[in-house]
Amino acid sequence: MIDLKYLQNNFDEAAGKLKKKGVDSAVLENLQALFSALKEANAQLEAAKAEQNAMSKLFGQYMRESKDISELKLKVDANKESMVPLQEKARAAEEALYAVALGIPNFPDDSVPEGADEEENVELRKVLEPKTFAFKPKEHWELAEINGWIDFERGVKLAKSRFSVLKAEGARLERALINFFLDTNRAEGFEEFCVPFLNNSMMLQGTGQLPKFEEDLFKVEEEDLYLIPTAEVPLTNMYHDEILSAKDLPLLMTGYTPCFRKEAGSAGRDTRGMIRQHQFDKVEMVAIAHPDHSDEIFEMMVRNASDILTVLGLPHRVVELCGGDLGFSAAKTIDLEVWLPGQNKYREISSISNTRDFQARRAKIRFKDEKQNRLVHTLNGSALAVGRTLIAIMENYQNEDGSITIPAALQRYM
RNA sequence: AGAGAGGUGGCCGAGUGGUCGAAGGCGCACGACUGGAACUCGUGUAUGGGGCAACUCAUCGAGGGUUCGAAUCCCUUCCUCUCUGCCA
């Protein structure tokens, strides 16, 4: 959630920032008004409560001193009565405020380029040249068929469309990649975690998936539980509503989880193959950082994810997202796009974001700095999306006969 | 899943209707003592919100209720422990 005090005190500046994300300033004016209304309502209610508390205290004193309480009782009853509408007003004001506030995206950093959509993202650099093939490179689903690595039909039978089954070498390569990623992240200082794949609504709200993006999530019937869309949710919320010690920062976490997404807005996109599935494996990095150091940790995370691709010999480019393409919670995001020769284009394989204090405010993750409690910065990034790495390896390491060479870095994991 | 017990501050643990945001202990911080340390003694030590100083509101697992007043009584719910059942 954005800092409402900041919005109130620096309205024009705040509105200017959110314009980059396409948020209309009228929405913010409304939010500001709701915030003022809540403060006003709370002030009134609190004054009445203070009076009530004072009279109740006096009441106890009268009782002890055996004084007559009948007159006081009348006063205190009247005050109590008068509090009812104030209570309702404050409750309604709070509800109205949060209904809007939780749907406002994070401020982008000032350095984030202007732009409406992914067309205006900025390529920062390319790493490794795509190699030229002496034959027409095949798409991964053709290679999957030739090698018997992926069974799309039975995935659909078992669940529904956008599910698939990995088998034989394909399944083993998936597992090898997970281990390789976890080991690499661990060597970079990330602690490894195995976390629940179902999280409750409070956690999903903490990282920003709820309440706005409920339609993207798989929910368990009759339970307050959702299948996680990314390990960012459990890893970041590990410290939900906790106050950390400054000396514990940064907390660097990594974990493998499957991720579940409804892909509600993606009907018709990437329907063929394994690019866009309802369930996919991912190894995630999450950092809980001191605000003064989140930038350097962000750079480290980008470098780490890029290095993994380089070690695997996968050509990729590093792209900074423009304001319009930035996710809801992110202040700054860098995507890594891997080269897919079969598709003849770069496709997203990692997304690394600094959410600054946006998630920390929602999830109440703070640290003690001297005497003061301050919000941490939270960062997350894939290192890497496993299924898409598998696809990238298939397409980049394919031979003319359709066979696939396992990259040297992975051979000891197979 | 059924039966019983219980959830109080960083930790342990008192508190069954008012002076309790909460005794006592441990831990921690500062000070005294010491050549230095331990011991001892003294002082302090939850979080969030509003004013941002005085002050004030909220919080004793969570949510609701009774009451002038709730850690304390009632209801719902979550969690933990023990026994039984089941399962990996």
CSV table of N, CA and C in Angstrom, one decimal, chain A residues 165-220:
chain,number,residue,atom,x,y,z
A,165,VAL,N,2.4,-32.8,-18.6
A,165,VAL,CA,3.2,-33.8,-17.9
A,165,VAL,C,4.6,-33.9,-18.5
A,166,LEU,N,5.6,-33.8,-17.6
A,166,LEU,CA,7.0,-34.0,-18.0
A,166,LEU,C,7.3,-35.4,-17.8
A,167,LYS,N,8.1,-36.0,-18.7
A,167,LYS,CA,8.5,-37.4,-18.5
A,167,LYS,C,9.9,-37.7,-18.9
A,168,ALA,N,10.4,-38.7,-18.4
A,168,ALA,CA,11.8,-39.2,-18.8
A,168,ALA,C,12.8,-38.1,-18.6
A,169,GLU,N,13.6,-37.9,-19.6
A,169,GLU,CA,14.7,-36.9,-19.5
A,169,GLU,C,14.1,-35.5,-19.2
A,170,GLY,N,13.0,-35.2,-19.7
A,170,GLY,CA,12.3,-33.9,-19.5
A,170,GLY,C,12.1,-33.7,-18.0
A,171,ALA,N,11.5,-34.7,-17.4
A,171,ALA,CA,11.3,-34.7,-15.9
A,171,ALA,C,12.6,-34.6,-15.2
A,172,ARG,N,13.6,-35.3,-15.6
A,172,ARG,CA,14.9,-35.3,-14.9
A,172,ARG,C,15.6,-33.9,-15.1
A,173,LEU,N,15.4,-33.4,-16.3
A,173,LEU,CA,16.0,-32.1,-16.5
A,173,LEU,C,15.4,-31.0,-15.7
A,174,GLU,N,14.1,-31.1,-15.5
A,174,GLU,CA,13.3,-30.2,-14.6
A,174,GLU,C,13.9,-30.2,-13.2
A,175,ARG,N,14.1,-31.4,-12.7
A,175,ARG,CA,14.6,-31.6,-11.4
A,175,ARG,C,16.0,-31.1,-11.3
A,176,ALA,N,16.8,-31.4,-12.3
A,176,ALA,CA,18.2,-30.9,-12.3
A,176,ALA,C,18.3,-29.4,-12.3
A,177,LEU,N,17.4,-28.8,-13.0
A,177,LEU,CA,17.4,-27.3,-13.0
A,177,LEU,C,17.1,-26.7,-11.7
A,178,ILE,N,16.1,-27.3,-11.0
A,178,ILE,CA,15.7,-26.9,-9.7
A,178,ILE,C,16.9,-26.9,-8.7
A,179,ASN,N,17.5,-28.1,-8.8
A,179,ASN,CA,18.7,-28.2,-7.9
A,179,ASN,C,19.8,-27.3,-8.2
A,180,PHE,N,20.1,-27.1,-9.5
A,180,PHE,CA,21.1,-26.2,-10.0
A,180,PHE,C,20.8,-24.8,-9.5
A,181,PHE,N,19.6,-24.4,-9.7
A,181,PHE,CA,19.2,-23.0,-9.3
A,181,PHE,C,19.4,-22.8,-7.8
A,182,LEU,N,18.9,-23.8,-7.0
A,182,LEU,CA,18.9,-23.6,-5.6
A,182,LEU,C,20.4,-23.6,-5.1
A,183,ASP,N,21.2,-24.4,-5.7
A,183,ASP,CA,22.6,-24.5,-5.3
A,183,ASP,C,23.3,-23.1,-5.6
A,184,THR,N,23.0,-22.6,-6.8
A,184,THR,CA,23.6,-21.3,-7.2
A,184,THR,C,23.1,-20.2,-6.3
A,185,ASN,N,21.9,-20.2,-6.0
A,185,ASN,CA,21.3,-19.1,-5.1
A,185,ASN,C,21.9,-19.2,-3.7
A,186,ARG,N,22.1,-20.4,-3.3
A,186,ARG,CA,22.6,-20.7,-1.9
A,186,ARG,C,24.1,-20.2,-1.9
A,187,ALA,N,24.8,-20.4,-3.0
A,187,ALA,CA,26.2,-19.9,-3.0
A,187,ALA,C,26.3,-18.4,-3.0
A,188,GLU,N,25.2,-17.7,-3.4
A,188,GLU,CA,25.1,-16.3,-3.4
A,188,GLU,C,24.7,-15.7,-2.1
A,189,GLY,N,24.4,-16.6,-1.1
A,189,GLY,CA,24.1,-16.2,0.2
A,189,GLY,C,22.6,-16.3,0.5
A,190,PHE,N,21.8,-16.9,-0.3
A,190,PHE,CA,20.4,-17.0,-0.1
A,190,PHE,C,20.1,-18.3,0.7
A,191,GLU,N,19.4,-18.2,1.8
A,191,GLU,CA,19.0,-19.3,2.6
A,191,GLU,C,17.9,-20.1,1.9
A,192,GLU,N,17.9,-21.4,2.0
A,192,GLU,CA,16.9,-22.2,1.3
A,192,GLU,C,15.7,-22.5,2.1
A,193,PHE,N,14.6,-22.4,1.5
A,193,PHE,CA,13.3,-22.7,2.3
A,193,PHE,C,12.4,-23.6,1.5
A,194,CYS,N,11.7,-24.5,2.2
A,194,CYS,CA,10.5,-25.2,1.7
A,194,CYS,C,9.3,-24.7,2.4
A,195,VAL,N,8.4,-24.2,1.6
A,195,VAL,CA,7.3,-23.4,2.2
A,195,VAL,C,5.9,-24.0,1.8
A,196,PRO,N,4.8,-23.7,2.5
A,196,PRO,CA,3.5,-24.1,2.1
A,196,PRO,C,3.1,-23.6,0.7
A,197,PHE,N,2.5,-24.4,-0.1
A,197,PHE,CA,2.1,-24.0,-1.4
A,197,PHE,C,0.7,-23.4,-1.4
A,198,LEU,N,0.0,-23.5,-0.2
A,198,LEU,CA,-1.2,-22.8,0.0
A,198,LEU,C,-1.0,-21.8,1.1
A,199,ASN,N,-1.5,-20.6,0.8
A,199,ASN,CA,-1.3,-19.5,1.8
A,199,ASN,C,-2.7,-18.9,2.0
A,200,ASN,N,-2.9,-18.3,3.2
A,200,ASN,CA,-4.2,-17.7,3.5
A,200,ASN,C,-4.3,-16.2,2.9
A,201,SER,N,-5.5,-15.7,2.9
A,201,SER,CA,-5.8,-14.4,2.3
A,201,SER,C,-5.0,-13.3,2.8
A,202,MET,N,-4.7,-13.3,4.1
A,202,MET,CA,-3.9,-12.2,4.7
A,202,MET,C,-2.6,-12.1,4.1
A,203,MET,N,-2.0,-13.3,3.8
A,203,MET,CA,-0.6,-13.3,3.1
A,203,MET,C,-0.7,-12.8,1.7
A,204,LEU,N,-1.8,-13.2,1.0
A,204,LEU,CA,-1.9,-12.8,-0.4
A,204,LEU,C,-2.2,-11.3,-0.4
A,205,GLN,N,-2.8,-10.7,0.6
A,205,GLN,CA,-3.0,-9.3,0.6
A,205,GLN,C,-1.7,-8.6,0.9
A,206,GLY,N,-0.9,-9.2,1.8
A,206,GLY,CA,0.4,-8.7,2.2
A,206,GLY,C,1.3,-8.4,1.0
A,207,THR,N,1.3,-9.3,0.0
A,207,THR,CA,2.2,-9.1,-1.1
A,207,THR,C,1.5,-8.5,-2.3
A,208,GLY,N,0.2,-8.2,-2.2
A,208,GLY,CA,-0.5,-7.4,-3.2
A,208,GLY,C,-1.3,-8.2,-4.2
A,209,GLN,N,-1.4,-9.5,-4.1
A,209,GLN,CA,-2.2,-10.2,-5.0
A,209,GLN,C,-3.7,-10.0,-4.7
A,210,LEU,N,-4.0,-9.9,-3.5
A,210,LEU,CA,-5.4,-9.6,-3.0
A,210,LEU,C,-5.5,-8.2,-2.5
A,211,PRO,N,-6.6,-7.5,-2.6
A,211,PRO,CA,-7.9,-8.0,-3.1
A,211,PRO,C,-8.1,-7.9,-4.6
A,212,LYS,N,-7.1,-7.2,-5.3
A,212,LYS,CA,-7.4,-6.8,-6.6
A,212,LYS,C,-7.3,-7.9,-7.7
A,213,PHE,N,-6.5,-8.9,-7.4
A,213,PHE,CA,-6.3,-9.9,-8.5
A,213,PHE,C,-6.8,-11.3,-8.1
A,214,GLU,N,-7.9,-11.3,-7.4
A,214,GLU,CA,-8.4,-12.6,-7.0
A,214,GLU,C,-8.7,-13.5,-8.2
A,215,GLU,N,-9.1,-12.9,-9.3
A,215,GLU,CA,-9.5,-13.8,-10.5
A,215,GLU,C,-8.3,-14.5,-11.1
A,216,ASP,N,-7.1,-14.1,-10.7
A,216,ASP,CA,-5.9,-14.8,-11.2
A,216,ASP,C,-5.5,-16.0,-10.3
A,217,LEU,N,-6.2,-16.2,-9.2
A,217,LEU,CA,-5.7,-17.2,-8.2
A,217,LEU,C,-6.7,-18.4,-8.1
A,218,PHE,N,-6.1,-19.6,-7.9
A,218,PHE,CA,-6.9,-20.7,-7.6
A,218,PHE,C,-7.2,-20.7,-6.1
A,219,LYS,N,-8.4,-20.8,-5.7
A,219,LYS,CA,-8.8,-20.8,-4.3
A,219,LYS,C,-9.3,-22.2,-3.9
A,220,VAL,N,-9.0,-22.6,-2.7
A,220,VAL,CA,-9.5,-23.8,-2.2
A,220,VAL,C,-10.9,-23.6,-1.6
